[in-house]
XYZ file of C-alpha atoms in Angstrom:
587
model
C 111.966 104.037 93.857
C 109.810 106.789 93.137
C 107.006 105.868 95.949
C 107.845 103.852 99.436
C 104.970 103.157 101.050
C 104.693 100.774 103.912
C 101.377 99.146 104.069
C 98.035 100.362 103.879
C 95.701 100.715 106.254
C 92.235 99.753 105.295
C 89.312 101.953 106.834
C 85.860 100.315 105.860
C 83.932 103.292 107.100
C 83.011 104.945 103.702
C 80.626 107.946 105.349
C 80.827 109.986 108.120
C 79.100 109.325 111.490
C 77.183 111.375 114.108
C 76.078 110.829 117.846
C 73.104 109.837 120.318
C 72.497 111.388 123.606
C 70.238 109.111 126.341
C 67.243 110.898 127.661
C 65.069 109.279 129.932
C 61.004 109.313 129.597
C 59.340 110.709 133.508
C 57.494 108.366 135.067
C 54.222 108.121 134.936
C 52.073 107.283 138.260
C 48.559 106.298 138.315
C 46.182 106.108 141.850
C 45.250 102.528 142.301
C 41.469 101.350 143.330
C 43.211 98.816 145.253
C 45.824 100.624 147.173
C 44.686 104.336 147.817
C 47.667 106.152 148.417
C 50.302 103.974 146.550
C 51.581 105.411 143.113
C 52.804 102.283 140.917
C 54.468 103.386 137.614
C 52.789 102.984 134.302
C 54.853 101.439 131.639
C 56.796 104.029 130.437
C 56.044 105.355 126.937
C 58.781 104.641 124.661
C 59.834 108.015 122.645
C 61.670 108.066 119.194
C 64.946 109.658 119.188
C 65.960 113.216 118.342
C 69.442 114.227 117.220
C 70.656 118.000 118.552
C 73.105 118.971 115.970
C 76.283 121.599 115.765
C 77.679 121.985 111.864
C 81.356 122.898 112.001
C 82.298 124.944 108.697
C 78.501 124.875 107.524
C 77.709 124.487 104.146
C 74.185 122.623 104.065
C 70.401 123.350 104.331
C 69.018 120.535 105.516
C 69.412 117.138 106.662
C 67.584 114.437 105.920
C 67.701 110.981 108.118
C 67.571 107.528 106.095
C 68.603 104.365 106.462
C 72.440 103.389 106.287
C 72.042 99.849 104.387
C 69.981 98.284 101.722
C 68.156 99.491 98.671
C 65.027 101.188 100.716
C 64.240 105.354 100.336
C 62.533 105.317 103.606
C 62.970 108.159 105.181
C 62.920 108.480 109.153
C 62.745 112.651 109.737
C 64.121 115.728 108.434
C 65.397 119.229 109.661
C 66.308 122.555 108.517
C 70.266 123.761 109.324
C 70.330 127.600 110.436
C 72.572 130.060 109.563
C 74.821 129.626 112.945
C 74.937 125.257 112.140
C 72.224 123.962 114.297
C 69.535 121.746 113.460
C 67.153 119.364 115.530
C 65.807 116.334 114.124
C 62.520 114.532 115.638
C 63.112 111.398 114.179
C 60.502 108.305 113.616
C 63.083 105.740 114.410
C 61.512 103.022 116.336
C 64.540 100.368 116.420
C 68.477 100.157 117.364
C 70.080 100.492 114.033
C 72.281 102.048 112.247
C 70.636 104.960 109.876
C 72.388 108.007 107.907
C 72.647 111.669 108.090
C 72.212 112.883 104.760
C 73.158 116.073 103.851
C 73.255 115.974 100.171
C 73.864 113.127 97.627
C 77.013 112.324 98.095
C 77.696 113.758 101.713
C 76.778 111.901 104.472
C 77.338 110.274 107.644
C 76.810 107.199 109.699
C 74.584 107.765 113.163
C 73.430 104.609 115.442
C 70.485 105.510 117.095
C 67.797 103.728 119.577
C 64.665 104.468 121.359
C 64.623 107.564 124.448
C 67.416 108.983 123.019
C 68.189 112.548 122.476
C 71.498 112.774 120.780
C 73.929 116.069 120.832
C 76.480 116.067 118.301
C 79.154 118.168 116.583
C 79.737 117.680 112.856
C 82.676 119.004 110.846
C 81.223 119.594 107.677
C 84.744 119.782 105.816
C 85.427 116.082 107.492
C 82.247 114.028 108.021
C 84.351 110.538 108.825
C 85.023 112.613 112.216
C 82.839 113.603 115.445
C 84.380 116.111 117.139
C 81.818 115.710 120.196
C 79.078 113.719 121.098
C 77.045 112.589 124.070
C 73.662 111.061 124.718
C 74.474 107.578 123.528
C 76.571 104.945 124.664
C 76.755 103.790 121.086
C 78.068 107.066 119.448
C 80.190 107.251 121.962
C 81.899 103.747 121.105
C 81.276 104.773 117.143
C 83.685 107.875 118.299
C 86.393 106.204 120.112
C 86.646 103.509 117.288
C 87.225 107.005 114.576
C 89.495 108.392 116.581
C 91.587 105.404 117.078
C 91.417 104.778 113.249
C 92.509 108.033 112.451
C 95.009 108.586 114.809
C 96.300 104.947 113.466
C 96.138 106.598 109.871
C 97.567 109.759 110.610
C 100.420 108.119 112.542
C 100.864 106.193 108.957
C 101.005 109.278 107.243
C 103.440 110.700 109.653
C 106.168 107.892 109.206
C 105.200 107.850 105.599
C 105.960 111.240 105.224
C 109.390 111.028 107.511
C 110.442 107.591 105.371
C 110.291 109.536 101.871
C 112.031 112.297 103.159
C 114.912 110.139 105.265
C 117.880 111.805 103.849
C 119.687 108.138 103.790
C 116.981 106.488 102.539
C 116.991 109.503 99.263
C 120.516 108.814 98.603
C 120.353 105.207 98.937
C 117.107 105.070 96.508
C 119.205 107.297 93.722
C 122.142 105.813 94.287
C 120.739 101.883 93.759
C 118.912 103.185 90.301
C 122.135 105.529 89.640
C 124.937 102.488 90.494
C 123.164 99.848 88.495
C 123.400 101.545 85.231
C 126.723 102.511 85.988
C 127.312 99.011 87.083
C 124.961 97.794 83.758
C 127.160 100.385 81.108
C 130.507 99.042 82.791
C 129.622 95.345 81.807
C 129.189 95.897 78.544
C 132.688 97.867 78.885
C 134.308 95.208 80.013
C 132.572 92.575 76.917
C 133.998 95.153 74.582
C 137.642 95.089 75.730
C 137.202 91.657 75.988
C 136.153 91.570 72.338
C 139.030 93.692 71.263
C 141.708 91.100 72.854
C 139.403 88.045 70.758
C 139.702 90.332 67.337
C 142.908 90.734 68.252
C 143.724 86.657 68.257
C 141.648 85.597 65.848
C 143.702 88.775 63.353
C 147.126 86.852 64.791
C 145.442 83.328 64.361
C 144.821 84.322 60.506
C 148.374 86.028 60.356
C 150.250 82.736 61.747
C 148.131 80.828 58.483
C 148.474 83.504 56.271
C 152.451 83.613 56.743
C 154.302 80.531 57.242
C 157.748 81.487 58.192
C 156.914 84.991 58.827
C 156.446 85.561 55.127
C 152.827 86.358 53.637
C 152.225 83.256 51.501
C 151.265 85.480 47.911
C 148.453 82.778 47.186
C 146.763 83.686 50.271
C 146.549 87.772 50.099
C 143.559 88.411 49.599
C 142.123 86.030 51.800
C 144.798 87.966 54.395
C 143.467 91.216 52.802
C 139.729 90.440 53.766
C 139.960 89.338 56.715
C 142.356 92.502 58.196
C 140.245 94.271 57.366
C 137.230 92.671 58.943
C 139.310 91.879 62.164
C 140.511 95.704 62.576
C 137.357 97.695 61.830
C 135.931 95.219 64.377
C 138.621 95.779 67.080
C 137.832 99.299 66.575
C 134.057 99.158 66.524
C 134.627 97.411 70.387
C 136.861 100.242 71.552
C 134.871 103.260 70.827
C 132.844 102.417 73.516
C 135.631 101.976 75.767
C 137.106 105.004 75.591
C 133.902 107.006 75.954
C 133.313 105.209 79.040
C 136.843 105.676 80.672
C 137.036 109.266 80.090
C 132.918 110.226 80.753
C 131.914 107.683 83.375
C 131.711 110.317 86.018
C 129.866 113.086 84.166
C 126.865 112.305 85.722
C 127.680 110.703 89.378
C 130.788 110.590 90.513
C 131.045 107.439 92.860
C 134.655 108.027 94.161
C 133.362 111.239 96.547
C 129.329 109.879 97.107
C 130.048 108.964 101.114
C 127.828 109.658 104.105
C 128.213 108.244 107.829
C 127.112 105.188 109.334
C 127.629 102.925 105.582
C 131.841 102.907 105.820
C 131.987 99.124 104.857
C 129.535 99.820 101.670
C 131.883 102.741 100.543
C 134.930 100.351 101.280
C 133.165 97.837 98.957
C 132.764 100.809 96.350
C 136.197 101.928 96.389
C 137.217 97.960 95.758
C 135.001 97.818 93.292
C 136.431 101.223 91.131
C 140.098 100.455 91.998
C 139.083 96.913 89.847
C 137.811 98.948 87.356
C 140.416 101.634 87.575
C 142.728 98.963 86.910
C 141.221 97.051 84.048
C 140.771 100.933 82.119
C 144.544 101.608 83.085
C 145.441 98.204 81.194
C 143.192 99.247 77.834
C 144.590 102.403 77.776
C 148.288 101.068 78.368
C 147.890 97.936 75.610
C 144.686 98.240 73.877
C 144.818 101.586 72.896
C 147.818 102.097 70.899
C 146.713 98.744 68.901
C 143.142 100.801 67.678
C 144.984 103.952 66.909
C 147.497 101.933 64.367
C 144.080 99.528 63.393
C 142.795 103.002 62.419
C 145.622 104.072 60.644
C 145.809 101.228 58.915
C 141.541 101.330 57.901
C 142.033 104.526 56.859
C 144.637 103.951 54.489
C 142.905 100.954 53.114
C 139.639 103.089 52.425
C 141.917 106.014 50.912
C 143.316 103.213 48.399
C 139.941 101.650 47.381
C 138.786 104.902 46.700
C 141.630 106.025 44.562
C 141.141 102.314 42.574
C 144.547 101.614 44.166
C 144.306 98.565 46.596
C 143.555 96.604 43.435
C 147.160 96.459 42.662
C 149.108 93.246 44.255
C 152.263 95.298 45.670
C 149.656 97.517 47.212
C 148.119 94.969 48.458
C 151.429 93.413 49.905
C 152.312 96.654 51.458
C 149.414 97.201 53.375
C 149.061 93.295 54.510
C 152.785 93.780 55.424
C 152.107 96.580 57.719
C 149.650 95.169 59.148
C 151.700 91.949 59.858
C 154.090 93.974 61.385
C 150.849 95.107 64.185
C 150.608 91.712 65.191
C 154.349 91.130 65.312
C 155.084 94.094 67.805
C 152.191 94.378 69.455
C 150.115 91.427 69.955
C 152.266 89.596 72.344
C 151.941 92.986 74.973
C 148.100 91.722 75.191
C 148.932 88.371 76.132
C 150.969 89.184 78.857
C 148.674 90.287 80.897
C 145.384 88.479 79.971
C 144.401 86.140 82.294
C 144.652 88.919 84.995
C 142.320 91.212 82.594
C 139.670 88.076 82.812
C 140.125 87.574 86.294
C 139.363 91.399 87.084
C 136.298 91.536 84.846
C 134.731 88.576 86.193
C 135.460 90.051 90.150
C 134.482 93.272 89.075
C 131.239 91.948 87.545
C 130.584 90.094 90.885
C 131.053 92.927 93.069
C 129.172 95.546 91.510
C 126.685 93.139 92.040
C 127.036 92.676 94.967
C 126.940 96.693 95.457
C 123.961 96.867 93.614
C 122.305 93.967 96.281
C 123.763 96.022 99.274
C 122.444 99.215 97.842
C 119.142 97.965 98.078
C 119.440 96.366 101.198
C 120.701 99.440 102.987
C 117.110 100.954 101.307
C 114.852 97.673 102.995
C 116.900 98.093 106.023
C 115.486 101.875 106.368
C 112.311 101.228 105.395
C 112.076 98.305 107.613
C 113.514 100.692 110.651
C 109.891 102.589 109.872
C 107.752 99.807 109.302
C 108.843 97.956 112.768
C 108.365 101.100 114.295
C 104.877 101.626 112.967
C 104.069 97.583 113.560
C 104.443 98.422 116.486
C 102.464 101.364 117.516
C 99.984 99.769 115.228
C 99.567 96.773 116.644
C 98.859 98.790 120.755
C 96.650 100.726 118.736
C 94.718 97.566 117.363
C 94.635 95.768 120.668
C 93.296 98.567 122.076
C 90.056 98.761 118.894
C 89.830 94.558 119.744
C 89.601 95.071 123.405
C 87.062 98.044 122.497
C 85.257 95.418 119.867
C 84.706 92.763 122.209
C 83.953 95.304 125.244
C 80.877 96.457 122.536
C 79.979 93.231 120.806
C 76.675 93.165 121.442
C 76.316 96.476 119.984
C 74.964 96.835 116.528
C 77.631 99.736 115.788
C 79.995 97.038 115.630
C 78.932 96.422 111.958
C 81.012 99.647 111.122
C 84.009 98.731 112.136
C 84.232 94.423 112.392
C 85.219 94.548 108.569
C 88.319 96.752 109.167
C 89.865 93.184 110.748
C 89.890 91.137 107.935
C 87.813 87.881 108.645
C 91.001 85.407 107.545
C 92.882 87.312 110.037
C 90.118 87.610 113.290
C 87.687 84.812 112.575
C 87.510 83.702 116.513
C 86.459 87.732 116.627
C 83.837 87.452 113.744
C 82.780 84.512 115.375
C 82.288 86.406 118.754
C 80.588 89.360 117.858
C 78.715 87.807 115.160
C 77.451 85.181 117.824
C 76.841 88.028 120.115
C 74.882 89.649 117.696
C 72.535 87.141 116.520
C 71.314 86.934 120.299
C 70.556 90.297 120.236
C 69.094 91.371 117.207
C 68.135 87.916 115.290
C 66.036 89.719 112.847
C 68.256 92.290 111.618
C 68.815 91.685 107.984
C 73.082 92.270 108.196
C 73.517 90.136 111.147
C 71.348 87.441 109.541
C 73.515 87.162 106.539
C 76.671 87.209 108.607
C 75.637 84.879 111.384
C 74.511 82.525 108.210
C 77.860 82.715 106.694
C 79.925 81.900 110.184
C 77.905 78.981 110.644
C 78.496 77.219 107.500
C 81.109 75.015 107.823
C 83.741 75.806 105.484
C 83.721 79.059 107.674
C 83.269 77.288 111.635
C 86.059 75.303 110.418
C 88.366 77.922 108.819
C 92.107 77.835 110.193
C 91.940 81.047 112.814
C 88.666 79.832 113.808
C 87.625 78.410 117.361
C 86.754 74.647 116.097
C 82.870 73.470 116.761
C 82.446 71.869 119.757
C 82.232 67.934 119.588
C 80.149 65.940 121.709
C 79.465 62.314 121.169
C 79.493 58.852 122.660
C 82.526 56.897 122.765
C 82.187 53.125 122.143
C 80.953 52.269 125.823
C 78.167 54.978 126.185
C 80.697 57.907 127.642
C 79.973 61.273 126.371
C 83.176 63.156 125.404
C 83.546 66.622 124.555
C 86.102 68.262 122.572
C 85.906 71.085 124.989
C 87.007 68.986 127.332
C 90.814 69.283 126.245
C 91.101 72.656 125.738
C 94.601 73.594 126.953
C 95.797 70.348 124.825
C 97.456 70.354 121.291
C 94.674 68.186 119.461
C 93.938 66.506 116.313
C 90.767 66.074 115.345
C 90.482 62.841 113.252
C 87.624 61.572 111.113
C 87.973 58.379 109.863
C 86.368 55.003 109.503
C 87.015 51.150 109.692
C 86.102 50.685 106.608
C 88.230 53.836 104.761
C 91.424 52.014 103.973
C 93.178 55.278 103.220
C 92.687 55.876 106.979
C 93.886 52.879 108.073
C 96.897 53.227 106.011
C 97.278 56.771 108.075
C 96.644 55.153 111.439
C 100.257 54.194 112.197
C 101.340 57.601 111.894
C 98.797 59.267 114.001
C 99.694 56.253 116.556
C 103.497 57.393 116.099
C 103.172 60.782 116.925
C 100.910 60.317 119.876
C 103.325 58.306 121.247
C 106.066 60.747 120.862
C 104.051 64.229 122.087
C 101.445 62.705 124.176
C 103.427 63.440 127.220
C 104.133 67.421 126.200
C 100.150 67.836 125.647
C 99.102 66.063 122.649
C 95.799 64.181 122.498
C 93.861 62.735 118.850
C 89.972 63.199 119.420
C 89.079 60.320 116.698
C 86.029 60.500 114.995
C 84.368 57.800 113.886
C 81.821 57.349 110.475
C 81.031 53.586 110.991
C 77.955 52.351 110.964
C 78.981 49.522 113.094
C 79.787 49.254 116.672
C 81.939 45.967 116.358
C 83.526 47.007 113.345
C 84.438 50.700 114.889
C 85.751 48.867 118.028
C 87.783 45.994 116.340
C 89.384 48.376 113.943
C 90.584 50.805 117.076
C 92.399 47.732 119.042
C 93.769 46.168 116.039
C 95.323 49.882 114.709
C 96.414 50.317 118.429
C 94.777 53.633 118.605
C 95.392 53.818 122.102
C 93.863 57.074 123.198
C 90.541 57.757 125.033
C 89.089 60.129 123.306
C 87.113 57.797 120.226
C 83.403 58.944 119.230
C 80.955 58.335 116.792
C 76.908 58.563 116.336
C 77.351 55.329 113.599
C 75.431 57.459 111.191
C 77.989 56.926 108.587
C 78.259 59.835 105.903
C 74.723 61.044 108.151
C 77.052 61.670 111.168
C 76.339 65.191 112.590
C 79.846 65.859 113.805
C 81.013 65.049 109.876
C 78.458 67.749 108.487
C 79.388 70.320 111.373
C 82.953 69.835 109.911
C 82.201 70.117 106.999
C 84.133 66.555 106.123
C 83.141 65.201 102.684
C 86.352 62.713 102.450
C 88.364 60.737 105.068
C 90.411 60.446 106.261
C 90.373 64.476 107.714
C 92.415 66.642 109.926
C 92.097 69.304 111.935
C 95.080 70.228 114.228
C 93.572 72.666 117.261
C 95.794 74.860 119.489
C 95.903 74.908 123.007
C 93.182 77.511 123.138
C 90.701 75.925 120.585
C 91.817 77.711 117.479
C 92.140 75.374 114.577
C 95.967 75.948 113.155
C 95.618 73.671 110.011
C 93.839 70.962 108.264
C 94.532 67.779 106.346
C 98.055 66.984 108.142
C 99.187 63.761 107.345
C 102.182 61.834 107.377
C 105.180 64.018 107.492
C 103.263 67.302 107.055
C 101.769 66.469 110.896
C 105.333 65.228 111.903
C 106.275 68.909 110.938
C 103.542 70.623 112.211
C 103.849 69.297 115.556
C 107.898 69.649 115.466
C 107.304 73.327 114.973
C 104.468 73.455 118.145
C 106.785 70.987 120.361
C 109.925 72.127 119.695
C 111.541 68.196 118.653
């Protein structure tokens, strides 16, 4: 595990920012005809801001003030930088938005900036994501806070980061995992091969006990005897060389009788289980297997000395050496058997522990990592609390649009909702805010789960208005549907069903109607026994403006809103509502 990281924090802000500071225009008084003697005030000339910069670690020549967004080269004022870092820019800015210090190409920084403001700032020119001072705007000063809470939120990442990779448990359990499993991997195919040598070894005895009847080789089957030997001992050789490279160099490398350190004694315990298994099943090959390959080898190599000398084609050669290898199997096959159900039964445990190992190895590595990341969750989550309270403090404030993007919109949509709401009021021109407040009032996005559901306010069947809002504080599922829609009718007796069971804990159906028909809408609600109050509809039929707010193109259609107006899910029918409301209710 080369690289442990434990999540990533996403910063949106992809250039550096500067700062505002307020300065207010003198009033201007004028002698009326009217009143000699009273002042009154003149409307006070409105002034373009100017920025009073300090360059930290200077390296530019001039700064050049453009707009932050869009495709546009306008320009709105530019200033030398002296020697010492200080520059003053009269800008021509004559609107709140947010524009960009540009130092050169690729250098520059982020600055929100509104009429009668004169702005002091402090850049770092080796770090131009950061303001290390600022004053003369209420803005800046929020665009600062925000940076320094998302830095200190990345540093503190880096920090635990940097503690996690070098955790001196979580380096040895990291090794040790990659280390153990091709230990674990190599002593598998160990065990196959001594398992292999034992099935050479009966299928040699298998074709001894047909090649000699009576214990005497029958002559019309040597060579048959001959072949096979042959094939059967190279073979039981071929699966021991492994074997006893593996017993006498599987600690070269790690040594997993001494690897110990504190806190992990039932791992180790499972470790030393696991090599005492193992210990045992080498001590066995060694003991019974081992002696068999050093005579198959003797016997191979006497073979192969024959055929080369043009020897083995002789039959009382041939009867020799099939004689002597008879005489293998007679006095040394049966040790195998003795003990070979216990061989089986301590590969197959030892395969499932070091598995098991392996599993534990990796869960002691989670378990660290998970120490850090609960730690940082944590902290994190203060620190974003904090940025949200800050947010929605500010959300009126076009600087927002630097920083709403770093809470994904899937995750915060009542907060897009907000400040994109909050926005629009404010600046309804302003080409960003356009496009988002656009987007949050389709209705695949007012409807998304996370967001605060539209509100709803129709008639019911008598002339009532009733408004969704009306229930807030009560589980509730919104339910379009129709007399006509037989699919929704078919659903009916479930909604009815689980009203009845959580009505009394705080559930309530707000059923919406797409008839076109008041008799038909009515009849269909007493004969379903839809029992509740809460029943509207405008009879506009697929025209119905609650429908289209919604988004619904098909009924019958869900939405199942929290207690605080926050839609939790959509399309619940049948048992997938039973279990959604099981999980809210607790039955």
């Amino acid at each position: 595990m080369k690289n442990i990281k434990i999540l990533v924090l996403v910063l949106t802000i992809a250039v550096a920012f500067s700062f505002v500071s307020n300065s207010f225009a003198s009033a201007n008084y004028n002698l009326t005809s009217d009143n000699i003697g009273y002042f009154a005030p003149a409307k006070a000339k409105t002034k373009s801001p100017v920025i009073k910069g300090k360059i930290q670690n200077n390296k530019f020549q001039k700064v050049i003030l453009k707009v932050a967004y869009g495709t546009s080269n306008e320009t709105f004022g530019e200033a030398s930088i002296a020697e010492d870092g200080t520059f003053e820019l009269q800008s021509t800015v004559t609107k709140n938005d947010i524009y960009m210090l540009s130092f050169t190409e690729n250098e520059n920084m982020l600055i929100v900036l509104d009429q009668n403001q004169v702005i002091d700032i402090v850049i770092d020119a080796d770090n131009l994501q950061l303001i290390p001072e600022v004053s003369g705007s209420e803005s800046m000063t929020f665009v600062k806070t925000m940076i320094d809470k998302i830095t200190a939120s990345k540093n503190l990442l880096d920090s635990i980061n940097y503690t996690l990779q070098h955790d001196k448990n979580q380096i040895f359990f990291t090794g040790y995992t990659q280390n153990f499993n091709n230990f674990y991997q190599t002593n598998n195919d160990v065990n196959r091969d001594i398992l292999d040598v034992a099935m050479n070894l009966d299928s040699l005895k298998s074709k001894t006990d047909f090649c000699c009847p009576k214990g005497k080789l029958n002559p019309k089957y040597l060579n048959d005897y001959c072949y096979y030997s042959n094939k059967y001992l190279r073979e039981i050789v071929d699966a021991y060389n492994p074997v006893d490279n593996f017993i006498h160099n599987a600690f070269t490398l790690y040594d997993y009788r001494t690897q110990h350190i504190d806190g992990y004694d039932s791992f180790f315990a499972q470790v030393k289980d696991y090599l005492s298994v193992m210990n045992s099943i080498h001590t066995e090959a060694e003991n019974v297997y081992k002696p068999i390959v050093e005579q198959a080898k003797d016997l191979i190599a006497i073979r192969d000395s024959l055929v080369f000398n043009d020897l083995f084609d002789k039959k009382a050669v041939k009867v020799d050496w099939c004689q002597k290898v008879k005489e293998l199997i007679d006095y040394q096959y049966n040790k195998t058997t003795t003990n070979r159900s216990e061989l089986e039964r301590c590969v197959a445990q030892e395969t499932q522990n070091g598995k098991a190992i392996f599993t534990n190895s990796q869960n002691n590595v989670n378990t660290i990592v998970k120490s850090y990341q609960t730690y940082y969750d944590k902290e994190s989550s203060s620190r974003n609390t904090e940025m949200l309270e800050l947010i929605q403090l500010h959300k009126d404030d076009i600087a927002v649009l630097m920083f709403i993007d770093n809470f994904p919109r899937e995750k915060y949509a009542s907060l897009h909702k907000d400040v994109v709401t909050a926005l629009n009021a404010k600046y309804p021109e302003h080409e960003i805010v356009k496009k988002k407040f656009a987007f949050e009032n389709t209705p695949a996005n007012s409807t998304a789960v996370g967001s605060i559901a539209p509100e709803l306010a129709f008639n019911d069947p008598y002339g009532k208005e009733r408004k969704l809002s009306d229930l807030r504080g009560k589980v509730v599922l919104i339910d379009f549907w129709a007399s006509w829609c037989r699919p929704c009718r078919g659903e009916n007796p479930h909604v009815v069903a689980a009203y009845q069971k959580y009505h009394e804990q705080g559930f309530e159906v707000f059923s919406v109607s797409l008839d076109r028909e008041r008799e038909s809408w009515v009849n269909a609600i007493a004969k379903d026994g839809l029992i509740w109050e809460n029943h509207v509809s405008d009879l506009k039929y697929w025209s119905s403006a609650a429908a289209k707010l919604y988004g619904v193109s098909s009924i019958p259609c869900t939405f199942l809103i929290d207690r605080e107006g926050r839609i939790l899910a959509k399309n619940l029918r049948g048992d997938s509502l039973n279990a959604a409301l099981k999980q809210i209710f607790g039955f």
